[in-house]
XYZ file of N, CA and C in Angstrom:
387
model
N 131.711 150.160 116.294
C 132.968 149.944 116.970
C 132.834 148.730 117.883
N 134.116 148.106 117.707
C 134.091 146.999 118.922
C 134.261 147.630 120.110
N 133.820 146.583 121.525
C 133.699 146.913 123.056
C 134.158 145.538 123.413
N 135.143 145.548 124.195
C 135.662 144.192 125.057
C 134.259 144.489 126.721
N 133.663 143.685 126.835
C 132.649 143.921 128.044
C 133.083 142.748 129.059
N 134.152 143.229 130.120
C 134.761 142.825 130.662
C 133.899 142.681 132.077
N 134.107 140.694 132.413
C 133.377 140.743 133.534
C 134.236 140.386 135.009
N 134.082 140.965 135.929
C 135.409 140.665 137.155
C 134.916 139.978 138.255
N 135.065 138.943 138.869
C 134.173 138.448 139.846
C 135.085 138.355 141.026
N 134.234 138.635 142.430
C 134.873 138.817 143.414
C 134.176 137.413 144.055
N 134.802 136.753 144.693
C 134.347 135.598 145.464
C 133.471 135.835 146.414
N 134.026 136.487 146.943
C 133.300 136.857 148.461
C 131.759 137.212 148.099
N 131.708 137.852 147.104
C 130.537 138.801 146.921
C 129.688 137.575 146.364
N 130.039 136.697 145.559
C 129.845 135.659 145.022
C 128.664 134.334 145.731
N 129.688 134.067 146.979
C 129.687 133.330 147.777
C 128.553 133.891 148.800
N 128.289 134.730 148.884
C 127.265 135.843 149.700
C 125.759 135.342 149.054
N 125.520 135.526 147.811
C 124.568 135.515 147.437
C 123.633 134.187 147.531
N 122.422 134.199 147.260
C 121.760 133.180 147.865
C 122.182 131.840 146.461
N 121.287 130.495 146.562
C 121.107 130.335 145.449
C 120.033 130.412 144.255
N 119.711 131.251 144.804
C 118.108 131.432 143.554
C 119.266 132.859 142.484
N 119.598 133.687 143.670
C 120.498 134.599 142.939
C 121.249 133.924 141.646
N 122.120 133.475 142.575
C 123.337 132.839 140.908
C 122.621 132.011 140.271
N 121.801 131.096 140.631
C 120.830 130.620 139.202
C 120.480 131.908 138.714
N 119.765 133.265 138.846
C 119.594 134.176 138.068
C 120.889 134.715 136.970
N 121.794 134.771 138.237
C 122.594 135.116 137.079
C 123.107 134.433 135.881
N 123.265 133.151 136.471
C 123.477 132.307 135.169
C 122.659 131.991 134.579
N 121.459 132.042 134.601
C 120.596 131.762 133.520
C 119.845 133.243 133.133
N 120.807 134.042 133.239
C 120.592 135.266 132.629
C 121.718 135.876 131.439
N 122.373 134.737 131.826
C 123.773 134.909 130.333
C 122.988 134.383 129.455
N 122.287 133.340 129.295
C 121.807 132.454 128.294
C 120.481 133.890 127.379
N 119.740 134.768 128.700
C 119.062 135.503 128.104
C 119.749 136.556 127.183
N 121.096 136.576 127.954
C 121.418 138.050 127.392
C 122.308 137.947 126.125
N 122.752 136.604 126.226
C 123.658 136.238 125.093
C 122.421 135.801 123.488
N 121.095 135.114 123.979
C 120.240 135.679 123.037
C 119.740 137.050 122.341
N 119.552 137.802 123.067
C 119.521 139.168 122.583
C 120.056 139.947 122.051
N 121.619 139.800 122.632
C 122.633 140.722 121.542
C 122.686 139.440 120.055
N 122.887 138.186 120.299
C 122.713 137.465 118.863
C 121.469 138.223 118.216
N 119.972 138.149 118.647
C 119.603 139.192 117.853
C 119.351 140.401 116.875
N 120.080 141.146 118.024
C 120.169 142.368 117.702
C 121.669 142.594 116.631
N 122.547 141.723 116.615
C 123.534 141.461 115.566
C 124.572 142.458 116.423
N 124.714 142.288 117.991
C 126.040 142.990 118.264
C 127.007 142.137 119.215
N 126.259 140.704 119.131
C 127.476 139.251 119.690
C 128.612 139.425 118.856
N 129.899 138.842 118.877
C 131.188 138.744 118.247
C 131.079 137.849 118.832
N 131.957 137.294 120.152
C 131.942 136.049 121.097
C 132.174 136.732 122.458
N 131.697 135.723 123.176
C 132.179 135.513 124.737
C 132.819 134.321 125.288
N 133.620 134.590 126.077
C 134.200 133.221 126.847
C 134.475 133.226 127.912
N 134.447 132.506 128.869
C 134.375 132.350 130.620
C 135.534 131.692 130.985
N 136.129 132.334 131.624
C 137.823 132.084 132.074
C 137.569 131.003 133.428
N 138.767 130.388 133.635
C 138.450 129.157 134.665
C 139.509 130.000 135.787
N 139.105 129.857 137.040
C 139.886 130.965 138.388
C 141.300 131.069 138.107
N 141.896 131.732 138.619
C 143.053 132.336 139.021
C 144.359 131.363 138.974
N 143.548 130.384 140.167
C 144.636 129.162 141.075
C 144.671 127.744 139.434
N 144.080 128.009 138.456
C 144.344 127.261 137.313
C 145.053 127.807 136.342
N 145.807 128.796 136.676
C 146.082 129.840 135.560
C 147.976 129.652 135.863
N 148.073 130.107 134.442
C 150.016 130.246 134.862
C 150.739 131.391 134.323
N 151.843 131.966 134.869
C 152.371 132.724 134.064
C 153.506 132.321 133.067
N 153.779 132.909 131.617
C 154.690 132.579 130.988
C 155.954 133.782 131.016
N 157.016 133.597 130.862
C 157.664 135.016 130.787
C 158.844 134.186 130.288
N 159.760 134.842 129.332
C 160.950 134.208 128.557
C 162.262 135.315 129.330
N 162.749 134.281 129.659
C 164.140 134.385 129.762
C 165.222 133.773 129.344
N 166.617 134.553 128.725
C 167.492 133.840 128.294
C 167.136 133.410 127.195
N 165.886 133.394 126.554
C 165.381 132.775 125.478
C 164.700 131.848 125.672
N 164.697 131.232 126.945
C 163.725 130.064 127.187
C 162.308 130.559 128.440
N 161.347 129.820 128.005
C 159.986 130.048 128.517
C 160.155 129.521 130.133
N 159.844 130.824 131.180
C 159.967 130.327 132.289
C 158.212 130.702 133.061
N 157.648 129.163 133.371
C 156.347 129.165 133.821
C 156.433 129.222 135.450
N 155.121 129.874 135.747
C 155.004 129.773 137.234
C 153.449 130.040 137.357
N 152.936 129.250 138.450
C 151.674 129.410 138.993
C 151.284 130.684 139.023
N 150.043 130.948 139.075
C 149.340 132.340 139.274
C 148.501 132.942 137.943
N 148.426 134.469 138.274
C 148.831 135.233 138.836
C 148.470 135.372 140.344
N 149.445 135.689 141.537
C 149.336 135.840 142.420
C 148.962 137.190 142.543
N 147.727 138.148 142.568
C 147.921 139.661 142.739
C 147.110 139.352 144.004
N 147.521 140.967 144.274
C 146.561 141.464 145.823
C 145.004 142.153 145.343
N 144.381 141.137 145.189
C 143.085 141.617 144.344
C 142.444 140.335 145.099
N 141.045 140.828 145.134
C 139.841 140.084 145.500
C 139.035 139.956 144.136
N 139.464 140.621 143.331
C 138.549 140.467 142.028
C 139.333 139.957 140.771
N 139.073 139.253 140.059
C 139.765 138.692 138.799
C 139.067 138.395 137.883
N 139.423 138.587 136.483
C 138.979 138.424 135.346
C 138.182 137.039 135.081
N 137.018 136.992 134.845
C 136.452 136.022 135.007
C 135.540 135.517 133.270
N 135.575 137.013 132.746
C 135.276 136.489 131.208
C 134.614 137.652 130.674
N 134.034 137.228 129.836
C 133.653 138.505 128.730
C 133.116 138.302 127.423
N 132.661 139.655 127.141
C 132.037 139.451 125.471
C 132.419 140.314 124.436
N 132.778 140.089 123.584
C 133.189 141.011 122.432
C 131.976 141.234 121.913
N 131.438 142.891 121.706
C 130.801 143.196 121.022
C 130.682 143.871 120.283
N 130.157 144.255 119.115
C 130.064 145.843 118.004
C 128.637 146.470 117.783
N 128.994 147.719 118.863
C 128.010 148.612 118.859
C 128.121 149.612 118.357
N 127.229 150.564 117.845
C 126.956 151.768 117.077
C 127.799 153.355 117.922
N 127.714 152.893 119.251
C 127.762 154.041 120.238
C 128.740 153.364 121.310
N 129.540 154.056 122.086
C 129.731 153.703 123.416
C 128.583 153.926 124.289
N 127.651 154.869 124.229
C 126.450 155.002 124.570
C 125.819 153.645 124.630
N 125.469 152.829 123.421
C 125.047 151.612 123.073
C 126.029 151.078 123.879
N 127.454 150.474 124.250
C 127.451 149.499 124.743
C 127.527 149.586 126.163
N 127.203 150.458 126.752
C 126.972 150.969 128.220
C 125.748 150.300 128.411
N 125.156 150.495 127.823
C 123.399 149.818 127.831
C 123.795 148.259 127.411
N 124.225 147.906 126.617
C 124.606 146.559 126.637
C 125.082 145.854 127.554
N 126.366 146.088 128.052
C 126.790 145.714 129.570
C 125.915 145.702 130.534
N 124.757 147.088 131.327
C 123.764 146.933 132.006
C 123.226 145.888 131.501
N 123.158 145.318 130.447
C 121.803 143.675 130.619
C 122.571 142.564 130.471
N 123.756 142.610 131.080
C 124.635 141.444 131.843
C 123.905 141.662 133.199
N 123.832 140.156 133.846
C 123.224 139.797 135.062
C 124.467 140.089 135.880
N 125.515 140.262 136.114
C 126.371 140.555 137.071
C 126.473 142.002 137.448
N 126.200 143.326 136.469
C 125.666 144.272 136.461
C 124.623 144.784 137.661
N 124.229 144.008 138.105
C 122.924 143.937 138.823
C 123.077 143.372 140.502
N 124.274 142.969 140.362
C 124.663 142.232 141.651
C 125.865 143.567 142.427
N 125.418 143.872 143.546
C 126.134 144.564 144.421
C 127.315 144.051 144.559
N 128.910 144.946 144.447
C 130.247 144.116 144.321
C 130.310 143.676 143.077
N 129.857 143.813 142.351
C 130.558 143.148 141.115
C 130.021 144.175 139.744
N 130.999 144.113 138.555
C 130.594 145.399 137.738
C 130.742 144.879 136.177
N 130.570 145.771 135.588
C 131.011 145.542 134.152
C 132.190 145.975 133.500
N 133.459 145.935 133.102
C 134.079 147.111 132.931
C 134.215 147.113 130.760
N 133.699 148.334 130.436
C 133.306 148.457 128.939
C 134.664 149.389 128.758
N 135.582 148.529 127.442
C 136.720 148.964 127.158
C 136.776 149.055 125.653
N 137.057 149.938 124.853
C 136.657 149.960 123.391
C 138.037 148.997 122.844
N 137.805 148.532 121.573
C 138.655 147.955 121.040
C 139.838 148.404 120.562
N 141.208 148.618 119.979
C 142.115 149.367 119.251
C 142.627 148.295 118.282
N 142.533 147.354 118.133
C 143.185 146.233 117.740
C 142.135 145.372 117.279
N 141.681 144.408 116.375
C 141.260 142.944 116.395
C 141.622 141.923 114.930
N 141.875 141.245 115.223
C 142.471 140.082 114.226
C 141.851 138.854 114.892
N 141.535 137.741 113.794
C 141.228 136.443 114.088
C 141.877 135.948 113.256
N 141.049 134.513 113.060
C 141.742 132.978 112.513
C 140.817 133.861 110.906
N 139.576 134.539 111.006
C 138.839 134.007 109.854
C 138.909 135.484 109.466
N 139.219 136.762 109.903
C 139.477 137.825 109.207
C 140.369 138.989 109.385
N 140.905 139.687 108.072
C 141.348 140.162 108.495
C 141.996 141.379 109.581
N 143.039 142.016 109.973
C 143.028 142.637 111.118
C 142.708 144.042 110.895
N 142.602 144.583 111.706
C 140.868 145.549 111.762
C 142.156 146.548 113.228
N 142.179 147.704 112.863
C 142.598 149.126 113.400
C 141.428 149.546 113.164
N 141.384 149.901 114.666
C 140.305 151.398 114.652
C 140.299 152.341 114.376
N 139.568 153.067 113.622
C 140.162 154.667 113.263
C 140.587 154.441 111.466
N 140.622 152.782 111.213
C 141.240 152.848 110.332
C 141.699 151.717 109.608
């Protein structure tokens, strides 16, 4: 089954840490993104750029009305993630733990199973089915 392994970063908590820390963490994606290639349970990951670069779209009237944001009352925001296919939710609980952000106080993993997936190169894929 696929797992969306959703990563949320809080600034503050961020900004706290030393810099030997976030060199760990970032050069602990590079470890961890080797290993699941390994082990054959990578799909992809991609790293979202902050908040204050982001826009909303919403149609009205029929026409596309944009606005800055999202503005929420959150200290934490979606910051990126990895699609993976593991055997178990068991398995991707353990997968997420060997994300380096996992490991950092304030900040978490959040493991969400798939219901849906379609790409450019195959076809679309129901779970269950």
């Amino acid at each position: 089954m696929k797992y969306l392994l959703a990563m949320y970063m809080n600034p503050e908590v961020w900004e706290s840490l030393s810099e030997q820390d976030k060199d760990d963490v970032m050069t602990g994606h590079g470890e961890f993104i080797r290993r699941i290639r390994e082990s054959g349970e990578m799909i992809s990951t991609q790293a979202l750029d902050a908040p204050a670069k982001s826009a909303v779209v919403r149609v009205k009237n029929g026409m596309p009305a944009i606005t800055d944001g999202p503005f929420v009352e959150s200290k934490e925001f979606l910051a990126g993630y990895y699609l993976v296919e593991c055997a178990s939710q068991e398995r991707a609980y353990e997968v997420a733990a060997m994300i380096p952000d996992a490991k950092i106080d304030g900040l978490g993993i959040e493991v969400r199973p798939v219901v849906f997936f379609a790409d450019s190169e195959t076809e679309s894929e129901f779970a269950g089915g």
